[in-house]
PDB file of C-alpha atoms in Angstrom:
ATOM      1  CA  MET A   1      95.432  90.167 108.224  1.00 46.00           C
ATOM      2  CA  VAL A   2      97.941  87.364 108.088  1.00 44.00           C
ATOM      3  CA  SER A   3     101.188  88.089 109.887  1.00 44.00           C
ATOM      4  CA  ASN A   4     104.380  88.428 107.856  1.00 50.00           C
ATOM      5  CA  MET A   5     107.966  89.524 108.333  1.00 52.00           C
ATOM      6  CA  SER A   6     107.244  93.184 107.527  1.00 70.00           C
ATOM      7  CA  SER A   7     104.639  93.594 110.282  1.00 90.00           C
ATOM      8  CA  ILE A   8     105.486  96.373 112.712  1.00 95.00           C
ATOM      9  CA  ILE A   9     102.425  95.989 114.963  1.00 97.00           C
ATOM     10  CA  GLU A  10     101.138  92.610 116.183  1.00 97.00           C
ATOM     11  CA  LEU A  11      98.196  91.852 118.468  1.00 97.00           C
ATOM     12  CA  LYS A  12      97.488  88.241 119.420  1.00 97.00           C
ATOM     13  CA  ASN A  13      94.316  87.291 121.303  1.00 97.00           C
ATOM     14  CA  VAL A  14      94.188  90.677 123.047  1.00 97.00           C
ATOM     15  CA  SER A  15      91.353  91.420 125.475  1.00 97.00           C
ATOM     16  CA  LYS A  16      90.694  94.321 127.827  1.00 97.00           C
ATOM     17  CA  LYS A  17      87.893  94.785 130.364  1.00 95.00           C
ATOM     18  CA  PHE A  18      86.837  97.716 132.505  1.00 93.00           C
ATOM     19  CA  LYS A  19      85.047  96.149 135.461  1.00 89.00           C
ATOM     20  CA  GLN A  20      82.507  93.891 133.733  1.00 86.00           C
ATOM     21  CA  LEU A  21      82.562  95.755 130.406  1.00 91.00           C
ATOM     22  CA  SER A  22      84.522  94.052 127.639  1.00 93.00           C
ATOM     23  CA  ALA A  23      86.162  96.919 125.720  1.00 95.00           C
ATOM     24  CA  ILE A  24      88.367  94.712 123.498  1.00 96.00           C
ATOM     25  CA  SER A  25      87.655  91.015 123.024  1.00 95.00           C
ATOM     26  CA  ASN A  26      90.167  88.514 121.610  1.00 96.00           C
ATOM     27  CA  VAL A  27      91.514  90.846 118.919  1.00 97.00           C
ATOM     28  CA  ASN A  28      94.126  89.616 116.454  1.00 97.00           C
ATOM     29  CA  LEU A  29      95.731  92.231 114.247  1.00 97.00           C
ATOM     30  CA  SER A  30      98.841  92.562 112.110  1.00 96.00           C
ATOM     31  CA  VAL A  31      99.933  95.863 110.552  1.00 96.00           C
ATOM     32  CA  ASP A  32     102.595  96.280 107.889  1.00 95.00           C
ATOM     33  CA  GLU A  33     104.756  99.349 107.409  1.00 94.00           C
ATOM     34  CA  GLY A  34     103.193 101.938 105.118  1.00 94.00           C
ATOM     35  CA  GLU A  35      99.568 100.864 105.549  1.00 95.00           C
ATOM     36  CA  ILE A  36      96.814 103.487 105.785  1.00 95.00           C
ATOM     37  CA  ILE A  37      94.148 102.053 108.080  1.00 96.00           C
ATOM     38  CA  GLY A  38      90.701 103.468 108.717  1.00 94.00           C
ATOM     39  CA  LEU A  39      89.408 102.450 112.141  1.00 94.00           C
ATOM     40  CA  VAL A  40      85.650 102.890 112.485  1.00 91.00           C
ATOM     41  CA  GLY A  41      82.935 101.865 114.891  1.00 88.00           C
ATOM     42  CA  GLU A  42      80.068 103.300 116.865  1.00 87.00           C
ATOM     43  CA  ASN A  43      80.714 105.135 120.134  1.00 86.00           C
ATOM     44  CA  GLY A  44      81.879 102.592 122.694  1.00 87.00           C
ATOM     45  CA  ALA A  45      82.988 100.076 120.059  1.00 90.00           C
ATOM     46  CA  GLY A  46      86.540  99.992 121.456  1.00 92.00           C
ATOM     47  CA  LYS A  47      88.435 102.234 119.020  1.00 92.00           C
ATOM     48  CA  THR A  48      90.110 104.446 121.611  1.00 91.00           C
ATOM     49  CA  THR A  49      90.908 101.483 123.866  1.00 94.00           C
ATOM     50  CA  LEU A  50      92.574  99.680 120.960  1.00 95.00           C
ATOM     51  CA  ILE A  51      94.715 102.739 120.219  1.00 95.00           C
ATOM     52  CA  ASN A  52      95.629 103.156 123.891  1.00 94.00           C
ATOM     53  CA  LEU A  53      96.706  99.509 124.096  1.00 96.00           C
ATOM     54  CA  ILE A  54      98.994  99.843 121.082  1.00 96.00           C
ATOM     55  CA  LEU A  55     100.436 103.086 122.468  1.00 95.00           C
ATOM     56  CA  GLY A  56     101.102 101.417 125.815  1.00 95.00           C
ATOM     57  CA  LEU A  57      98.800 103.812 127.682  1.00 94.00           C
ATOM     58  CA  GLN A  58      96.823 100.795 128.897  1.00 95.00           C
ATOM     59  CA  LYS A  59      97.793  97.160 129.372  1.00 96.00           C
ATOM     60  CA  PRO A  60      95.788  94.204 128.056  1.00 96.00           C
ATOM     61  CA  ASP A  61      94.233  91.756 130.490  1.00 97.00           C
ATOM     62  CA  THR A  62      95.142  88.862 128.213  1.00 97.00           C
ATOM     63  CA  GLY A  63      97.034  88.415 124.973  1.00 97.00           C
ATOM     64  CA  GLN A  64     100.223  89.889 123.576  1.00 97.00           C
ATOM     65  CA  ILE A  65     101.056  93.168 121.816  1.00 97.00           C
ATOM     66  CA  LYS A  66     104.318  93.843 120.007  1.00 96.00           C
ATOM     67  CA  VAL A  67     105.240  97.152 118.378  1.00 96.00           C
ATOM     68  CA  PHE A  68     108.496  97.231 116.410  1.00 95.00           C
ATOM     69  CA  GLY A  69     109.201  93.856 117.983  1.00 93.00           C
ATOM     70  CA  THR A  70     109.030  95.095 121.569  1.00 94.00           C
ATOM     71  CA  ASN A  71     106.433  95.922 124.214  1.00 95.00           C
ATOM     72  CA  PRO A  72     104.278  99.039 123.730  1.00 95.00           C
ATOM     73  CA  GLY A  73     105.291 102.173 125.598  1.00 90.00           C
ATOM     74  CA  THR A  74     109.036 101.512 125.564  1.00 92.00           C
ATOM     75  CA  THR A  75     111.476 104.212 124.487  1.00 91.00           C
ATOM     76  CA  VAL A  76     111.948 102.430 121.158  1.00 89.00           C
ATOM     77  CA  CYS A  77     108.201 102.684 120.509  1.00 92.00           C
ATOM     78  CA  ARG A  78     107.726 106.221 121.780  1.00 90.00           C
ATOM     79  CA  ASN A  79     110.478 107.530 119.513  1.00 93.00           C
ATOM     80  CA  GLN A  80     108.781 106.094 116.425  1.00 95.00           C
ATOM     81  CA  ILE A  81     105.095 106.765 117.148  1.00 96.00           C
ATOM     82  CA  GLY A  82     103.092 109.978 117.049  1.00 96.00           C
ATOM     83  CA  ALA A  83      99.553 110.298 118.353  1.00 95.00           C
ATOM     84  CA  MET A  84      96.842 112.898 117.924  1.00 93.00           C
ATOM     85  CA  LEU A  85      94.258 111.847 120.486  1.00 88.00           C
ATOM     86  CA  GLN A  86      90.793 113.286 121.080  1.00 82.00           C
ATOM     87  CA  GLU A  87      92.003 115.428 123.978  1.00 78.00           C
ATOM     88  CA  ASN A  88      93.986 118.398 122.666  1.00 72.00           C
ATOM     89  CA  VAL A  89      97.530 118.805 123.943  1.00 71.00           C
ATOM     90  CA  SER A  90      97.783 121.963 126.016  1.00 68.00           C
ATOM     91  CA  ILE A  91     101.138 123.700 126.497  1.00 74.00           C
ATOM     92  CA  LYS A  92     100.260 126.923 128.290  1.00 76.00           C
ATOM     93  CA  ASN A  93     102.046 130.242 127.832  1.00 84.00           C
ATOM     94  CA  LEU A  94     103.841 129.126 124.663  1.00 91.00           C
ATOM     95  CA  HIS A  95     103.396 130.324 121.104  1.00 94.00           C
ATOM     96  CA  VAL A  96     102.633 127.792 118.370  1.00 95.00           C
ATOM     97  CA  ASP A  97     106.217 127.680 117.119  1.00 94.00           C
ATOM     98  CA  GLU A  98     107.546 127.464 120.686  1.00 95.00           C
ATOM     99  CA  SER A  99     105.270 124.480 121.333  1.00 94.00           C
ATOM    100  CA  PHE A 100     106.596 122.744 118.236  1.00 95.00           C
ATOM    101  CA  GLN A 101     110.195 123.537 119.171  1.00 96.00           C
ATOM    102  CA  LEU A 102     109.716 122.154 122.670  1.00 94.00           C
ATOM    103  CA  VAL A 103     108.354 118.834 121.403  1.00 94.00           C
ATOM    104  CA  ARG A 104     111.006 118.664 118.657  1.00 95.00           C
ATOM    105  CA  SER A 105     113.705 118.879 121.337  1.00 95.00           C
ATOM    106  CA  PHE A 106     112.664 115.475 122.703  1.00 94.00           C
ATOM    107  CA  TYR A 107     113.638 113.661 119.483  1.00 93.00           C
ATOM    108  CA  THR A 108     116.871 112.880 117.668  1.00 91.00           C
ATOM    109  CA  HIS A 109     115.602 113.408 114.118  1.00 93.00           C
ATOM    110  CA  PRO A 110     112.528 115.662 114.330  1.00 96.00           C
ATOM    111  CA  LEU A 111     110.722 117.351 111.474  1.00 96.00           C
ATOM    112  CA  SER A 112     111.821 120.934 110.897  1.00 97.00           C
ATOM    113  CA  LEU A 113     109.763 123.752 112.355  1.00 97.00           C
ATOM    114  CA  GLU A 114     109.037 125.067 108.864  1.00 97.00           C
ATOM    115  CA  LYS A 115     107.751 121.654 107.763  1.00 96.00           C
ATOM    116  CA  LEU A 116     105.444 121.442 110.783  1.00 97.00           C
ATOM    117  CA  LEU A 117     104.032 124.904 110.133  1.00 97.00           C
ATOM    118  CA  THR A 118     103.362 123.932 106.510  1.00 95.00           C
ATOM    119  CA  LEU A 119     101.755 120.566 107.270  1.00 95.00           C
ATOM    120  CA  THR A 120      99.472 122.028 109.936  1.00 95.00           C
ATOM    121  CA  GLY A 121      98.536 125.226 108.101  1.00 94.00           C
ATOM    122  CA  LEU A 122      99.490 127.268 111.178  1.00 95.00           C
ATOM    123  CA  ARG A 123     102.228 129.402 109.647  1.00 95.00           C
ATOM    124  CA  GLU A 124     100.296 132.662 109.992  1.00 95.00           C
ATOM    125  CA  PHE A 125      99.487 131.772 113.618  1.00 95.00           C
ATOM    126  CA  ARG A 126     103.024 130.785 114.609  1.00 95.00           C
ATOM    127  CA  ARG A 127     103.352 133.616 117.144  1.00 95.00           C
ATOM    128  CA  HIS A 128      99.889 133.102 118.619  1.00 94.00           C
ATOM    129  CA  ASN A 129      99.590 131.891 122.182  1.00 91.00           C
ATOM    130  CA  MET A 130      97.620 128.711 122.877  1.00 85.00           C
ATOM    131  CA  SER A 131      94.857 130.737 124.549  1.00 85.00           C
ATOM    132  CA  ALA A 132      94.350 132.761 121.350  1.00 90.00           C
ATOM    133  CA  LEU A 133      93.727 129.717 119.149  1.00 91.00           C
ATOM    134  CA  SER A 134      90.286 128.508 118.110  1.00 91.00           C
ATOM    135  CA  GLY A 135      89.192 124.940 118.790  1.00 90.00           C
ATOM    136  CA  GLY A 136      90.026 123.928 115.234  1.00 91.00           C
ATOM    137  CA  GLN A 137      93.457 125.557 115.406  1.00 93.00           C
ATOM    138  CA  ARG A 138      94.178 123.655 118.612  1.00 92.00           C
ATOM    139  CA  ARG A 139      93.430 120.448 116.711  1.00 93.00           C
ATOM    140  CA  GLN A 140      95.914 121.560 114.048  1.00 94.00           C
ATOM    141  CA  LEU A 141      98.462 122.213 116.795  1.00 94.00           C
ATOM    142  CA  ALA A 142      97.846 118.712 118.181  1.00 94.00           C
ATOM    143  CA  PHE A 143      98.416 117.319 114.678  1.00 96.00           C
ATOM    144  CA  GLY A 144     101.771 119.087 114.481  1.00 96.00           C
ATOM    145  CA  ILE A 145     102.821 117.825 117.905  1.00 95.00           C
ATOM    146  CA  ALA A 146     102.015 114.267 116.762  1.00 96.00           C
ATOM    147  CA  LEU A 147     104.288 114.770 113.741  1.00 97.00           C
ATOM    148  CA  ALA A 148     107.106 116.632 115.495  1.00 96.00           C
ATOM    149  CA  GLY A 149     109.286 113.581 116.126  1.00 96.00           C
ATOM    150  CA  ASN A 150     109.066 112.444 112.479  1.00 97.00           C
ATOM    151  CA  PRO A 151     107.382 109.159 113.537  1.00 97.00           C
ATOM    152  CA  ARG A 152     107.036 106.031 111.415  1.00 96.00           C
ATOM    153  CA  VAL A 153     103.545 105.320 112.805  1.00 97.00           C
ATOM    154  CA  ILE A 154     100.908 108.002 113.415  1.00 97.00           C
ATOM    155  CA  PHE A 155      97.590 107.570 115.246  1.00 96.00           C
ATOM    156  CA  LEU A 156      94.933 110.163 114.416  1.00 95.00           C
ATOM    157  CA  ASP A 157      91.828 109.847 116.597  1.00 91.00           C
ATOM    158  CA  GLU A 158      88.968 111.960 115.187  1.00 90.00           C
ATOM    159  CA  PRO A 159      91.514 114.397 113.714  1.00 92.00           C
ATOM    160  CA  THR A 160      89.134 116.697 111.810  1.00 90.00           C
ATOM    161  CA  VAL A 161      86.600 117.342 114.582  1.00 88.00           C
ATOM    162  CA  GLY A 162      86.302 121.106 114.964  1.00 88.00           C
ATOM    163  CA  LEU A 163      88.068 121.923 111.690  1.00 91.00           C
ATOM    164  CA  ASP A 164      86.361 124.144 109.138  1.00 91.00           C
ATOM    165  CA  SER A 165      86.189 123.062 105.496  1.00 91.00           C
ATOM    166  CA  ILE A 166      89.401 124.866 104.522  1.00 91.00           C
ATOM    167  CA  ALA A 167      91.400 123.413 107.422  1.00 91.00           C
ATOM    168  CA  ARG A 168      89.949 119.963 106.746  1.00 91.00           C
ATOM    169  CA  LYS A 169      91.084 120.124 103.119  1.00 91.00           C
ATOM    170  CA  GLN A 170      94.555 121.220 104.255  1.00 92.00           C
ATOM    171  CA  PHE A 171      94.678 118.331 106.716  1.00 93.00           C
ATOM    172  CA  TRP A 172      93.926 115.667 104.100  1.00 92.00           C
ATOM    173  CA  GLN A 173      96.456 117.194 101.718  1.00 93.00           C
ATOM    174  CA  SER A 174      99.039 116.784 104.481  1.00 94.00           C
ATOM    175  CA  ILE A 175      97.940 113.169 104.975  1.00 94.00           C
ATOM    176  CA  GLU A 176      98.603 112.566 101.272  1.00 92.00           C
ATOM    177  CA  GLN A 177     102.151 113.857 101.750  1.00 93.00           C
ATOM    178  CA  LEU A 178     102.656 111.505 104.690  1.00 95.00           C
ATOM    179  CA  ARG A 179     101.288 108.615 102.629  1.00 92.00           C
ATOM    180  CA  HIS A 180     103.853 109.270  99.897  1.00 93.00           C
ATOM    181  CA  GLN A 181     106.592 109.252 102.539  1.00 94.00           C
ATOM    182  CA  GLY A 182     105.612 105.696 103.521  1.00 93.00           C
ATOM    183  CA  LYS A 183     104.211 106.548 106.954  1.00 96.00           C
ATOM    184  CA  THR A 184     101.889 104.063 108.649  1.00 96.00           C
ATOM    185  CA  LEU A 185      98.629 105.785 109.590  1.00 96.00           C
ATOM    186  CA  PHE A 186      95.704 104.817 111.816  1.00 95.00           C
ATOM    187  CA  VAL A 187      92.773 107.186 111.293  1.00 94.00           C
ATOM    188  CA  THR A 188      89.483 107.115 113.191  1.00 91.00           C
ATOM    189  CA  SER A 189      86.685 109.397 112.070  1.00 84.00           C
ATOM    190  CA  HIS A 190      82.918 109.753 112.132  1.00 79.00           C
ATOM    191  CA  TYR A 191      83.231 111.300 108.668  1.00 79.00           C
ATOM    192  CA  LEU A 192      83.185 108.000 106.797  1.00 81.00           C
ATOM    193  CA  GLU A 193      83.513 109.692 103.414  1.00 82.00           C
ATOM    194  CA  GLU A 194      86.944 110.898 104.577  1.00 84.00           C
ATOM    195  CA  ILE A 195      87.943 107.376 105.605  1.00 87.00           C
ATOM    196  CA  GLU A 196      86.757 106.121 102.230  1.00 84.00           C
ATOM    197  CA  ALA A 197      88.930 108.681 100.440  1.00 85.00           C
ATOM    198  CA  VAL A 198      92.177 108.007 102.316  1.00 89.00           C
ATOM    199  CA  ALA A 199      92.199 104.477 103.783  1.00 91.00           C
ATOM    200  CA  GLU A 200      93.513 101.426 101.957  1.00 89.00           C
ATOM    201  CA  ARG A 201      92.358  99.051 104.674  1.00 93.00           C
ATOM    202  CA  LEU A 202      89.304  99.254 106.886  1.00 92.00           C
ATOM    203  CA  LEU A 203      88.804  97.920 110.408  1.00 93.00           C
ATOM    204  CA  ILE A 204      85.245  97.928 111.727  1.00 91.00           C
ATOM    205  CA  LEU A 205      84.954  97.401 115.473  1.00 92.00           C
ATOM    206  CA  GLN A 206      81.731  96.397 117.195  1.00 90.00           C
ATOM    207  CA  HIS A 207      81.449  95.590 120.903  1.00 91.00           C
ATOM    208  CA  GLY A 208      85.227  95.257 121.118  1.00 94.00           C
ATOM    209  CA  LYS A 209      85.508  92.749 118.276  1.00 94.00           C
ATOM    210  CA  ILE A 210      86.760  93.179 114.728  1.00 93.00           C
ATOM    211  CA  LYS A 211      83.679  92.911 112.537  1.00 90.00           C
ATOM    212  CA  PHE A 212      85.519  93.524 109.272  1.00 90.00           C
ATOM    213  CA  ASP A 213      89.195  93.734 108.324  1.00 93.00           C
ATOM    214  CA  GLY A 214      90.167  94.214 104.719  1.00 91.00           C
ATOM    215  CA  PRO A 215      90.349  96.559 101.733  1.00 89.00           C
ATOM    216  CA  LEU A 216      87.421  98.868 101.094  1.00 82.00           C
ATOM    217  CA  ASP A 217      86.614  97.343  97.719  1.00 79.00           C
ATOM    218  CA  ALA A 218      86.211  93.937  99.391  1.00 81.00           C
ATOM    219  CA  LEU A 219      83.665  95.434 101.782  1.00 80.00           C
ATOM    220  CA  THR A 220      81.667  97.112  99.035  1.00 73.00           C
ATOM    221  CA  SER A 221      81.647  93.920  96.962  1.00 70.00           C
ATOM    222  CA  LEU A 222      80.350  91.890  99.919  1.00 73.00           C
ATOM    223  CA  TYR A 223      77.589  94.379 100.670  1.00 73.00           C
ATOM    224  CA  SER A 224      75.935  94.799  97.297  1.00 74.00           C
ATOM    225  CA  GLY A 225      72.957  96.866  98.423  1.00 84.00           C
ATOM    226  CA  ALA A 226      71.752  99.737  96.277  1.00 89.00           C
ATOM    227  CA  THR A 227      69.043 102.353  95.863  1.00 92.00           C
ATOM    228  CA  ALA A 228      66.922 102.410  92.702  1.00 94.00           C
ATOM    229  CA  THR A 229      64.913 105.479  91.709  1.00 95.00           C
ATOM    230  CA  PHE A 230      62.650 105.629  88.658  1.00 95.00           C
ATOM    231  CA  GLU A 231      59.238 106.561  87.307  1.00 93.00           C
ATOM    232  CA  SER A 232      56.630 103.920  86.487  1.00 92.00           C
ATOM    233  CA  GLU A 233      52.962 103.464  85.731  1.00 88.00           C
ATOM    234  CA  LEU A 234      53.064 100.404  88.001  1.00 90.00           C
ATOM    235  CA  ALA A 235      51.881 100.790  91.602  1.00 91.00           C
ATOM    236  CA  VAL A 236      54.581 100.926  94.272  1.00 92.00           C
ATOM    237  CA  ASN A 237      53.130  97.800  95.929  1.00 93.00           C
ATOM    238  CA  TYR A 238      54.004  95.851  92.789  1.00 92.00           C
ATOM    239  CA  PHE A 239      57.702  96.204  93.595  1.00 93.00           C
ATOM    240  CA  LYS A 240      57.324  95.225  97.251  1.00 93.00           C
ATOM    241  CA  THR A 241      56.720  91.596  96.289  1.00 91.00           C
ATOM    242  CA  SER A 242      60.412  91.031  95.525  1.00 92.00           C
ATOM    243  CA  PRO A 243      62.485  89.674  98.455  1.00 92.00           C
ATOM    244  CA  LEU A 244      65.318  91.924  97.230  1.00 92.00           C
ATOM    245  CA  VAL A 245      63.289  95.063  98.027  1.00 93.00           C
ATOM    246  CA  LEU A 246      63.853  96.162 101.619  1.00 90.00           C
ATOM    247  CA  GLU A 247      61.876  99.412 101.408  1.00 91.00           C
ATOM    248  CA  ALA A 248      59.653 100.971  98.746  1.00 94.00           C
ATOM    249  CA  GLU A 249      58.308 104.524  98.683  1.00 94.00           C
ATOM    250  CA  LYS A 250      56.595 106.771  96.166  1.00 93.00           C
ATOM    251  CA  HIS A 251      56.839 110.553  96.160  1.00 90.00           C
ATOM    252  CA  GLY A 252      55.005 112.201  93.315  1.00 87.00           C
ATOM    253  CA  ASP A 253      56.003 110.422  90.110  1.00 87.00           C
ATOM    254  CA  LYS A 254      59.205 108.983  91.594  1.00 93.00           C
ATOM    255  CA  ILE A 255      59.529 105.524  93.163  1.00 94.00           C
ATOM    256  CA  THR A 256      62.502 104.757  95.427  1.00 95.00           C
ATOM    257  CA  LEU A 257      63.533 101.208  96.318  1.00 94.00           C
ATOM    258  CA  LYS A 258      66.106 100.165  98.918  1.00 91.00           C
ATOM    259  CA  LEU A 259      67.620  96.936  97.597  1.00 91.00           C
ATOM    260  CA  SER A 260      69.668  94.208  99.247  1.00 86.00           C
ATOM    261  CA  ASP A 261      71.353  93.480  95.900  1.00 88.00           C
ATOM    262  CA  GLY A 262      71.158  95.919  93.002  1.00 88.00           C
ATOM    263  CA  ASP A 263      72.610  93.605  90.342  1.00 87.00           C
ATOM    264  CA  LEU A 264      70.259  90.738  91.190  1.00 91.00           C
ATOM    265  CA  TRP A 265      67.294  93.108  91.182  1.00 92.00           C
ATOM    266  CA  LEU A 266      68.183  94.251  87.657  1.00 91.00           C
ATOM    267  CA  LEU A 267      68.247  90.633  86.479  1.00 92.00           C
ATOM    268  CA  GLU A 268      64.952  89.927  88.226  1.00 90.00           C
ATOM    269  CA  SER A 269      63.378  93.030  86.691  1.00 89.00           C
ATOM    270  CA  GLN A 270      63.969  92.238  83.025  1.00 89.00           C
ATOM    271  CA  HIS A 271      60.304  91.434  82.400  1.00 87.00           C
ATOM    272  CA  PHE A 272      59.090  94.892  83.506  1.00 89.00           C
ATOM    273  CA  LEU A 273      62.010  97.161  82.609  1.00 88.00           C
ATOM    274  CA  ASP A 274      59.950  98.528  79.716  1.00 90.00           C
ATOM    275  CA  LYS A 275      57.471  99.852  82.311  1.00 91.00           C
ATOM    276  CA  ILE A 276      60.004 101.895  84.282  1.00 92.00           C
ATOM    277  CA  HIS A 277      61.623 105.105  83.090  1.00 93.00           C
ATOM    278  CA  ARG A 278      64.566 107.311  84.060  1.00 92.00           C
ATOM    279  CA  LEU A 279      66.093 104.522  86.132  1.00 94.00           C
ATOM    280  CA  SER A 280      68.989 105.387  88.434  1.00 93.00           C
ATOM    281  CA  LEU A 281      70.724 102.606  90.392  1.00 92.00           C
ATOM    282  CA  MET A 282      73.226 103.789  93.004  1.00 90.00           C
ATOM    283  CA  PRO A 283      75.336 101.407  95.133  1.00 84.00           C
ATOM    284  CA  ASN A 284      75.159 101.950  98.874  1.00 82.00           C
ATOM    285  CA  SER A 285      77.533 104.495 100.360  1.00 80.00           C
ATOM    286  CA  LEU A 286      80.089 103.545 102.995  1.00 79.00           C
ATOM    287  CA  ASN A 287      77.778 105.091 105.609  1.00 78.00           C
ATOM    288  CA  GLU A 288      74.953 102.774 104.551  1.00 78.00           C
ATOM    289  CA  ILE A 289      77.236  99.732 104.490  1.00 81.00           C
ATOM    290  CA  PHE A 290      78.596 100.639 107.928  1.00 80.00           C
ATOM    291  CA  THR A 291      75.041 100.800 109.279  1.00 78.00           C
ATOM    292  CA  ASP A 292      74.300  97.410 107.729  1.00 74.00           C
ATOM    293  CA  VAL A 293      77.379  95.825 109.306  1.00 75.00           C
ATOM    294  CA  THR A 294      77.059  97.304 112.789  1.00 73.00           C
ATOM    295  CA  GLN A 295      73.317  97.631 113.349  1.00 68.00           C
ATOM    296  CA  THR A 296      71.691  94.847 111.354  1.00 60.00           C
ATOM    297  CA  GLY A 297      74.608  92.419 111.296  1.00 57.00           C
ATOM    298  CA  GLY A 298      74.675  92.542 107.512  1.00 53.00           C
ATOM    299  CA  ARG A 299      73.601  89.583 105.439  1.00 49.00           C
ATOM    300  CA  ASN A 300      77.211  88.975 104.439  1.00 47.00           C
ATOM    301  CA  HIS A 301      78.928  89.748 107.737  1.00 45.00           C
ATOM    302  CA  GLU A 302      80.284  86.245 108.220  1.00 44.00           C
ATOM    303  CA  SER A 303      82.015  86.485 104.846  1.00 42.00           C
ATOM    304  CA  ALA A 304      83.204  89.993 105.642  1.00 46.00           C
ATOM    305  CA  MET A 305      85.313  88.769 108.536  1.00 49.00           C
ATOM    306  CA  HIS A 306      87.404  86.795 106.061  1.00 45.00           C
ATOM    307  CA  ALA A 307      87.655  89.430 103.337  1.00 50.00           C
ATOM    308  CA  ASN A 308      91.360  89.792 103.960  1.00 47.00           C
TER     309      ASN A 308
END
């Protein structure tokens, strides 16, 4: 997105290699305070490297990164950023509330212990030792540690992995509270339906490059694919003649078409609509669009880069 005076994170022409592997390639990124950003990409796309660069855990080979107007990893940055990374934080021989209290002591204006227990859903486990927690509860503990300093920016890398359905619901309710407080959130997840529900802006990374950067509705409008299901006396091969039909199958009385553009197909189909019955036309899900962008290139991917 275009840089402006309210940007708190700026990346300009940032690249990072590991030996001959390009993890991040010429990335430009500007983040404003209060944005909720969904960061998605296949394994190895560069998501974790991008987060590590912004946190100051790694240094770029080329380009410039500024966080709150200074270099990543400085005291100014650390005091205003929380991170829940894929590796759980382990503080041995401490209870849950003792772990929170320890991390709180590092900050000038931390969240209260009671607030952390509420946001994480760990109140009934507050006197449990780390070794007694399940994998999901350890993720909840890591979430609380990321929030302990009352940060302005929070990075959540695959935050719901290992959480059961109840804990996952609790987590997203807590994210809603943080949104209303004006926190800036980066969320990566393989559960794209969760990203779709919470993110206002989507970044799709592929091979270390930003493939898409913009609001979700811009992405869905650019990728207008759909699935049509209906019954018809016409043979399934009849529908395969349209260039808009990517796949066509028949199971029993039902025909299913994968379409590159649902609206155009409806216009094209006016002359035989009286021969199809019980028509259902569903736009592609975010998962399907993501597959189109990252695996097939997407017929609109050049436009998608400029959706913002």
